mmCIF file of C-alpha atoms in Angstrom:
data_model
loop_
_atom_site.group_PDB
_atom_site.id
_atom_site.type_symbol
_atom_site.label_atom_id
_atom_site.label_comp_id
_atom_site.label_asym_id
_atom_site.label_seq_id
_atom_site.Cartn_x
_atom_site.Cartn_y
_atom_site.Cartn_z
ATOM 1 C CA MET A 1 0.000 0.000 0.000
ATOM 2 C CA ARG A 2 2.796 2.435 0.862
ATOM 3 C CA ARG A 3 4.448 1.862 -2.527
ATOM 4 C CA VAL A 4 1.201 2.629 -4.341
ATOM 5 C CA ILE A 5 0.793 5.858 -2.427
ATOM 6 C CA VAL A 6 4.368 6.901 -3.188
ATOM 7 C CA ALA A 7 3.880 6.179 -6.885
ATOM 8 C CA VAL A 8 0.724 8.282 -7.012
ATOM 9 C CA VAL A 9 2.376 11.212 -5.231
ATOM 10 C CA MET A 10 5.368 11.094 -7.559
ATOM 11 C CA GLY A 11 3.087 11.079 -10.584
ATOM 12 C CA ALA A 12 1.090 13.975 -9.212
ATOM 13 C CA SER A 13 4.282 15.955 -8.614
ATOM 14 C CA VAL A 14 5.337 15.572 -12.249
ATOM 15 C CA ALA A 15 1.896 16.616 -13.480
ATOM 16 C CA ALA A 16 1.790 19.561 -11.119
ATOM 17 C CA ALA A 17 5.084 21.106 -12.271
ATOM 18 C CA PRO A 18 3.629 23.219 -15.120
ATOM 19 C CA MET A 19 0.762 24.291 -12.864
ATOM 20 C CA ALA A 20 3.205 25.371 -10.147
ATOM 21 C CA ALA A 21 4.978 27.644 -12.638
ATOM 22 C CA GLN A 22 1.639 29.123 -13.707
ATOM 23 C CA VAL A 23 0.614 29.794 -10.121
ATOM 24 C CA ARG A 24 3.984 31.349 -9.307
ATOM 25 C CA SER A 25 3.787 33.639 -12.339
ATOM 26 C CA ALA A 26 0.290 34.830 -11.427
ATOM 27 C CA LEU A 27 1.270 35.305 -7.781
ATOM 28 C CA VAL A 28 4.246 37.479 -8.772
ATOM 29 C CA GLU A 29 2.003 39.454 -11.109
ATOM 30 C CA MET A 30 -0.480 40.097 -8.302
ATOM 31 C CA LEU A 31 2.346 41.083 -5.942
ATOM 32 C CA ASP A 32 3.803 43.483 -8.493
ATOM 33 C CA THR A 33 0.369 45.041 -8.992
ATOM 34 C CA GLU A 34 -0.107 45.479 -5.236
ATOM 35 C CA ARG A 35 3.294 47.124 -4.927
ATOM 36 C CA ALA A 36 2.540 49.405 -7.865
ATOM 37 C CA PHE A 37 -0.752 50.281 -6.150
ATOM 38 C CA ALA A 38 1.072 51.217 -2.933
ATOM 39 C CA ALA A 39 3.650 53.252 -4.851
ATOM 40 C CA ARG A 40 0.918 55.041 -6.770
ATOM 41 C CA ALA A 41 -0.750 56.019 -3.479
ATOM 42 C CA GLY A 42 2.478 57.749 -2.520
ATOM 43 C CA VAL A 43 2.298 59.851 -5.682
ATOM 44 C CA VAL A 44 -1.392 60.734 -6.139
ATOM 45 C CA GLY A 45 -2.767 59.963 -2.661
ATOM 46 C CA SER A 46 -4.640 56.947 -1.384
ATOM 47 C CA LYS A 47 -8.087 57.991 -2.621
ATOM 48 C CA GLN A 48 -7.069 58.337 -6.272
ATOM 49 C CA ALA A 49 -4.969 55.177 -6.127
ATOM 50 C CA PHE A 50 -7.909 53.216 -4.730
ATOM 51 C CA LEU A 51 -10.113 54.422 -7.566
ATOM 52 C CA GLU A 52 -7.497 53.300 -10.087
ATOM 53 C CA TYR A 53 -6.773 49.867 -8.611
ATOM 54 C CA PHE A 54 -10.241 48.772 -7.490
ATOM 55 C CA ALA A 55 -12.409 46.770 -9.903
ATOM 56 C CA ASP A 56 -15.657 48.311 -11.076
ATOM 57 C CA ASP A 57 -17.549 45.521 -9.298
ATOM 58 C CA ALA A 58 -15.550 45.752 -6.051
ATOM 59 C CA ILE A 59 -17.748 45.729 -2.964
ATOM 60 C CA ASP A 60 -17.770 47.586 0.333
ATOM 61 C CA PHE A 61 -19.889 47.498 3.486
ATOM 62 C CA ASP A 62 -22.140 50.352 4.627
ATOM 63 C CA GLY A 63 -24.286 49.768 7.671
ATOM 64 C CA ASP A 64 -26.210 46.578 6.890
ATOM 65 C CA ARG A 65 -25.728 46.905 3.133
ATOM 66 C CA VAL A 66 -23.252 45.509 0.649
ATOM 67 C CA VAL A 67 -22.500 48.379 -1.734
ATOM 68 C CA ALA A 68 -20.300 49.171 -4.719
ATOM 69 C CA ALA A 69 -16.893 50.260 -3.422
ATOM 70 C CA LYS A 70 -15.787 52.819 -6.002
ATOM 71 C CA PRO A 71 -18.732 55.226 -5.549
ATOM 72 C CA GLU A 72 -18.131 55.079 -1.783
ATOM 73 C CA ILE A 73 -14.434 55.854 -2.281
ATOM 74 C CA ALA A 74 -15.280 58.731 -4.619
ATOM 75 C CA LYS A 75 -17.472 60.310 -1.920
ATOM 76 C CA GLN A 76 -14.641 60.363 0.613
ATOM 77 C CA PRO A 77 -12.765 63.654 1.173
ATOM 78 C CA ASP A 78 -9.303 63.958 -0.321
ATOM 79 C CA PRO A 79 -6.453 63.144 2.096
ATOM 80 C CA PRO A 80 -5.138 66.211 3.952
ATOM 81 C CA PRO A 81 -1.743 67.646 2.941
ATOM 82 C CA GLY A 82 1.104 65.485 4.170
ATOM 83 C CA ALA A 83 -1.099 62.465 4.851
ATOM 84 C CA ALA A 84 0.149 59.073 3.698
ATOM 85 C CA LEU A 85 -0.987 55.462 3.639
ATOM 86 C CA ARG A 86 1.851 52.958 3.350
ATOM 87 C CA TRP A 87 1.533 49.213 3.076
ATOM 88 C CA GLU A 88 3.250 46.149 1.705
ATOM 89 C CA PRO A 89 2.151 42.572 0.955
ATOM 90 C CA ARG A 90 3.776 40.015 3.243
ATOM 91 C CA LEU A 91 1.518 36.966 2.951
ATOM 92 C CA GLY A 92 -0.998 35.642 0.445
ATOM 93 C CA ALA A 93 -1.999 32.983 -2.043
ATOM 94 C CA MET A 94 -3.010 32.526 -5.665
ATOM 95 C CA SER A 95 -5.470 30.083 -7.216
ATOM 96 C CA ALA A 96 -4.247 27.364 -9.577
ATOM 97 C CA ALA A 97 -6.126 29.102 -12.406
ATOM 98 C CA GLY A 98 -4.219 32.329 -11.755
ATOM 99 C CA ASP A 99 -7.451 34.308 -11.666
ATOM 100 C CA LEU A 100 -8.069 34.944 -7.947
ATOM 101 C CA GLY A 101 -5.781 35.617 -4.996
ATOM 102 C CA PHE A 102 -5.414 37.475 -1.740
ATOM 103 C CA LEU A 103 -2.742 39.500 0.023
ATOM 104 C CA THR A 104 -2.274 40.863 3.515
ATOM 105 C CA GLY A 105 0.363 42.860 5.333
ATOM 106 C CA PRO A 106 1.129 45.806 7.592
ATOM 107 C CA VAL A 107 -0.168 49.336 7.070
ATOM 108 C CA GLU A 108 1.004 52.710 8.360
ATOM 109 C CA SER A 109 -1.466 55.585 8.338
ATOM 110 C CA ILE A 110 0.103 59.016 8.741
ATOM 111 C CA ASN A 111 -1.757 62.297 9.290
ATOM 112 C CA PRO A 112 0.364 65.326 10.314
ATOM 113 C CA ALA A 113 -2.617 66.735 12.234
ATOM 114 C CA ARG A 114 -3.024 63.574 14.351
ATOM 115 C CA ASP A 115 -0.810 62.053 17.050
ATOM 116 C CA ASN A 116 1.923 64.591 16.261
ATOM 117 C CA GLY A 117 2.321 62.885 12.901
ATOM 118 C CA ARG A 118 3.161 59.476 14.381
ATOM 119 C CA PRO A 119 2.119 56.526 12.194
ATOM 120 C CA ARG A 120 -0.882 54.465 13.250
ATOM 121 C CA PRO A 121 -0.441 50.731 12.613
ATOM 122 C CA ALA A 122 -3.061 48.578 10.932
ATOM 123 C CA LEU A 123 -3.498 45.390 8.922
ATOM 124 C CA TYR A 124 -4.958 45.198 5.441
ATOM 125 C CA ALA A 125 -6.363 42.252 3.522
ATOM 126 C CA SER A 126 -7.315 42.469 -0.135
ATOM 127 C CA VAL A 127 -8.804 40.007 -2.606
ATOM 128 C CA TRP A 128 -7.598 40.423 -6.180
ATOM 129 C CA LYS A 129 -9.336 39.160 -9.315
ATOM 130 C CA ARG A 130 -8.057 39.074 -12.878
ATOM 131 C CA GLN A 131 -10.205 41.293 -15.073
ATOM 132 C CA ALA A 132 -11.334 40.857 -18.676
ATOM 133 C CA ASP A 133 -8.366 42.960 -19.837
ATOM 134 C CA GLY A 134 -5.963 40.596 -18.031
ATOM 135 C CA GLN A 135 -5.060 42.963 -15.185
ATOM 136 C CA PHE A 136 -5.500 42.212 -11.490
ATOM 137 C CA ARG A 137 -7.787 44.548 -9.584
ATOM 138 C CA VAL A 138 -9.089 44.620 -5.989
ATOM 139 C CA VAL A 139 -12.611 43.241 -5.518
ATOM 140 C CA LEU A 140 -12.680 43.307 -1.696
ATOM 141 C CA ASP A 141 -10.509 45.209 0.787
ATOM 142 C CA VAL A 142 -10.832 45.117 4.574
ATOM 143 C CA GLY A 143 -8.544 46.512 7.242
ATOM 144 C CA VAL A 144 -8.304 46.603 11.019
ATOM 145 C CA PRO A 145 -6.522 49.155 13.253
ATOM 146 C CA LEU A 146 -3.915 47.858 15.689
ATOM 147 C CA GLN A 147 -2.254 49.107 18.863
ATOM 148 C CA VAL A 148 1.181 47.865 17.765
ATOM 149 C CA PRO A 149 2.442 46.709 14.342
ATOM 150 C CA ALA A 150 1.740 43.079 13.461
ATOM 151 C CA ASP A 151 4.592 40.594 13.100
ATOM 152 C CA PHE A 152 5.241 38.809 9.818
ATOM 153 C CA ALA A 153 7.931 36.379 8.757
ATOM 154 C CA PRO A 154 10.739 37.984 6.721
ATOM 155 C CA GLY A 155 10.001 38.455 3.038
ATOM 156 C CA PHE A 156 6.789 37.088 1.540
ATOM 157 C CA THR A 157 4.971 33.899 2.594
ATOM 158 C CA ASP A 158 2.853 31.915 0.135
ATOM 159 C CA VAL A 159 0.063 30.109 1.995
ATOM 160 C CA GLY A 160 -1.552 28.639 -1.107
ATOM 161 C CA PRO A 161 -3.211 25.207 -1.084
ATOM 162 C CA VAL A 162 -0.949 22.185 -0.768
ATOM 163 C CA GLY A 163 -1.541 19.365 -3.266
ATOM 164 C CA ARG A 164 -3.387 21.406 -5.856
ATOM 165 C CA SER A 165 -5.441 19.505 -8.385
ATOM 166 C CA THR A 166 -6.529 20.588 -11.850
ATOM 167 C CA SER A 167 -9.395 18.088 -11.631
ATOM 168 C CA GLN A 168 -11.326 20.502 -9.413
ATOM 169 C CA ALA A 169 -13.315 23.302 -10.981
ATOM 170 C CA GLY A 170 -15.107 26.433 -9.929
ATOM 171 C CA GLY A 171 -18.636 27.308 -10.977
ATOM 172 C CA PRO A 172 -22.008 26.981 -9.230
ATOM 173 C CA ASP A 173 -21.259 23.665 -7.490
ATOM 174 C CA ALA A 174 -18.005 24.947 -6.000
ATOM 175 C CA GLU A 175 -19.631 28.196 -4.899
ATOM 176 C CA ARG A 176 -22.503 26.268 -3.333
ATOM 177 C CA SER A 177 -19.993 24.093 -1.478
ATOM 178 C CA LEU A 178 -18.118 27.132 -0.185
ATOM 179 C CA ARG A 179 -21.316 28.917 0.812
ATOM 180 C CA ASP A 180 -22.373 25.812 2.760
ATOM 181 C CA ALA A 181 -19.037 25.754 4.626
ATOM 182 C CA ASP A 182 -19.286 29.453 5.398
ATOM 183 C CA THR A 183 -22.879 29.181 6.581
ATOM 184 C CA THR A 184 -22.026 26.214 8.807
ATOM 185 C CA LEU A 185 -19.284 28.199 10.535
ATOM 186 C CA THR A 186 -21.554 31.218 11.072
ATOM 187 C CA VAL A 187 -24.467 29.148 12.368
ATOM 188 C CA GLU A 188 -22.242 27.207 14.768
ATOM 189 C CA ALA A 189 -20.833 30.507 16.085
ATOM 190 C CA HIS A 190 -24.219 31.012 17.784
ATOM 191 C CA ARG A 191 -23.161 28.212 20.180
ATOM 192 C CA GLY A 192 -19.679 29.635 20.670
ATOM 193 C CA GLN A 193 -16.970 30.998 18.435
ATOM 194 C CA ALA A 194 -14.135 28.731 19.600
ATOM 195 C CA GLY A 195 -15.981 25.533 18.730
ATOM 196 C CA ALA A 196 -17.371 26.951 15.494
ATOM 197 C CA TYR A 197 -13.984 27.878 14.060
ATOM 198 C CA ALA A 198 -12.092 24.782 15.233
ATOM 199 C CA PRO A 199 -13.016 22.407 12.352
ATOM 200 C CA TRP A 200 -11.987 24.941 9.705
ATOM 201 C CA THR A 201 -8.670 26.254 11.021
ATOM 202 C CA GLY A 202 -5.119 25.040 10.509
ATOM 203 C CA PRO A 203 -1.494 26.097 11.082
ATOM 204 C CA ALA A 204 -1.675 29.063 8.681
ATOM 205 C CA THR A 205 -5.151 30.389 9.544
ATOM 206 C CA ARG A 206 -5.218 34.054 10.608
ATOM 207 C CA LEU A 207 -7.830 36.110 12.454
ATOM 208 C CA HIS A 208 -7.769 39.888 11.966
ATOM 209 C CA ARG A 209 -9.554 41.763 14.743
ATOM 210 C CA SER A 210 -9.492 45.465 15.611
ATOM 211 C CA GLY A 211 -6.938 46.462 18.220
ATOM 212 C CA THR A 212 -5.348 43.066 18.835
ATOM 213 C CA PRO A 213 -2.365 41.183 17.375
ATOM 214 C CA PRO A 214 -3.687 38.579 14.917
ATOM 215 C CA PRO A 215 -3.955 35.058 16.368
ATOM 216 C CA VAL A 216 -2.341 32.644 13.897
ATOM 217 C CA GLY A 217 -2.792 28.866 13.873
ATOM 218 C CA ALA A 218 -5.580 26.639 15.166
ATOM 219 C CA ALA A 219 -4.390 26.481 18.790
ATOM 220 C CA ALA A 220 -3.847 30.243 19.181
ATOM 221 C CA ILE A 221 -7.155 30.989 17.479
ATOM 222 C CA ARG A 222 -9.126 28.627 19.686
ATOM 223 C CA ALA A 223 -7.505 30.012 22.847
ATOM 224 C CA TRP A 224 -8.280 33.588 21.816
ATOM 225 C CA LEU A 225 -11.853 32.839 20.748
ATOM 226 C CA GLU A 226 -12.656 31.209 24.102
ATOM 227 C CA SER A 227 -13.019 34.729 25.509
ATOM 228 C CA GLN A 228 -15.261 35.975 22.700
ATOM 229 C CA PRO A 229 -19.076 36.014 22.905
ATOM 230 C CA PRO A 230 -21.270 33.768 20.742
ATOM 231 C CA TYR A 231 -23.000 35.252 17.733
ATOM 232 C CA SER A 232 -26.549 36.496 18.177
ATOM 233 C CA SER A 233 -27.086 36.688 14.410
ATOM 234 C CA GLY A 234 -25.200 36.221 11.182
ATOM 235 C CA ALA A 235 -25.689 35.319 7.538
ATOM 236 C CA THR A 236 -23.624 34.573 4.452
ATOM 237 C CA ARG A 237 -24.065 37.301 1.837
ATOM 238 C CA GLY A 238 -21.752 36.117 -0.922
ATOM 239 C CA ALA A 239 -19.352 33.366 -2.036
ATOM 240 C CA VAL A 240 -16.895 33.537 -4.955
ATOM 241 C CA VAL A 241 -14.607 30.719 -6.102
ATOM 242 C CA ALA A 242 -11.664 30.685 -8.524
ATOM 243 C CA GLN A 243 -12.056 28.898 -11.849
ATOM 244 C CA SER A 244 -9.783 26.153 -10.517
ATOM 245 C CA GLY A 245 -12.006 25.636 -7.469
ATOM 246 C CA ASP A 246 -9.117 25.687 -4.988
ATOM 247 C CA LEU A 247 -9.469 29.191 -3.537
ATOM 248 C CA GLY A 248 -12.436 31.402 -2.748
ATOM 249 C CA TYR A 249 -13.779 34.096 -0.487
ATOM 250 C CA THR A 250 -16.992 34.752 1.383
ATOM 251 C CA TYR A 251 -18.559 37.691 3.147
ATOM 252 C CA GLY A 252 -21.568 38.253 5.351
ATOM 253 C CA THR A 253 -22.977 39.765 8.520
ATOM 254 C CA TYR A 254 -22.370 39.001 12.179
ATOM 255 C CA ALA A 255 -23.518 40.368 15.555
ATOM 256 C CA TRP A 256 -23.230 39.605 19.233
ATOM 257 C CA GLU A 257 -24.733 41.025 22.400
ATOM 258 C CA GLY A 258 -23.378 41.324 25.943
ATOM 259 C CA SER A 259 -21.320 43.961 27.713
ATOM 260 C CA ALA A 260 -19.665 45.066 24.459
ATOM 261 C CA PRO A 261 -22.229 44.450 21.691
ATOM 262 C CA GLN A 262 -20.933 44.519 18.149
ATOM 263 C CA HIS A 263 -22.284 44.065 14.650
ATOM 264 C CA GLY A 264 -20.842 44.349 11.200
ATOM 265 C CA PHE A 265 -19.498 42.362 8.268
ATOM 266 C CA TYR A 266 -16.973 39.583 7.979
ATOM 267 C CA ALA A 267 -14.734 38.608 5.075
ATOM 268 C CA ARG A 268 -13.154 35.156 4.846
ATOM 269 C CA VAL A 269 -10.636 33.602 2.456
ATOM 270 C CA TRP A 270 -10.698 29.845 1.996
ATOM 271 C CA THR A 271 -8.558 27.211 0.279
ATOM 272 C CA ARG A 272 -9.748 23.752 -0.807
ATOM 273 C CA ASP A 273 -7.746 20.541 -0.796
ATOM 274 C CA THR A 274 -7.835 17.770 -3.389
ATOM 275 C CA GLY A 275 -10.488 15.958 -1.355
ATOM 276 C CA GLY A 276 -12.873 18.875 -1.819
ATOM 277 C CA ASN A 277 -12.622 20.078 1.797
ATOM 278 C CA TRP A 278 -12.543 23.813 2.503
ATOM 279 C CA HIS A 279 -10.043 25.320 4.962
ATOM 280 C CA LEU A 280 -10.223 28.812 6.414
ATOM 281 C CA ILE A 281 -7.039 30.784 5.773
ATOM 282 C CA LEU A 282 -8.099 34.337 6.733
ATOM 283 C CA ASP A 283 -11.006 35.764 8.700
ATOM 284 C CA VAL A 284 -11.564 39.516 9.179
ATOM 285 C CA LEU A 285 -14.322 41.252 11.148
ATOM 286 C CA GLN A 286 -15.314 44.744 10.008
ATOM 287 C CA PRO A 287 -17.409 46.341 12.780
ATOM 288 C CA GLN A 288 -20.004 48.895 11.691
ATOM 289 C CA LEU A 289 -20.347 51.978 13.843
#
């Protein structure tokens, strides 16, 4: 039996070589686009750069509504003189099809009229989708403020799916499967967040929450969530899967009661293994004021 397994793995490795090169190329392209986006913000300001690098169908959250992002960005005031938003991608993944990926990393927000010009740390997470013209553009962007800068491993870390398979595909069935996984997590969070997240998390899973260093890995996430209240409501609002069916993202609403009630939107990035099982790789809560 062990020899058969070894033979299958070796065969899969040979078949996967061209796909690995394709994924790497698309990942580098997305990274280069993100870095160009950040550099552009330093030249024309963050508002104009966001308008240039967001997709026309990018979404945002406003109260209890999912809205088009670019009109919301356009309504925002221009950054004050001397203000700057600096960020860099430090971790992410790309689908096997090279059409959908995500990036996250540290952010510095600088306003000369605030905090004596000292930078405020934050974390960003953005989902990128290849457009009809071949370019990558942001379709979802969520950030959380921090008290201290978040730690990342040196350089860039690829947390893409292990054991990719070209036999999987996106489309309605894959999106239905991802929506079901997302809904299960949200429904179970009514009983308690720690237990709800446990089946979906792994060594690379990250939680982004306002004001706190991101817990990373199943054990750290469970320990941190033990102190969090159960959901009082929540619902999946959308699920999108790459053409290769190995990476996708979801978004929806959440709320809890108690001494510090909170409600808002969540965004989650998922990867899928060759057995068709979804794994949570990133989870961000975006409280609504």
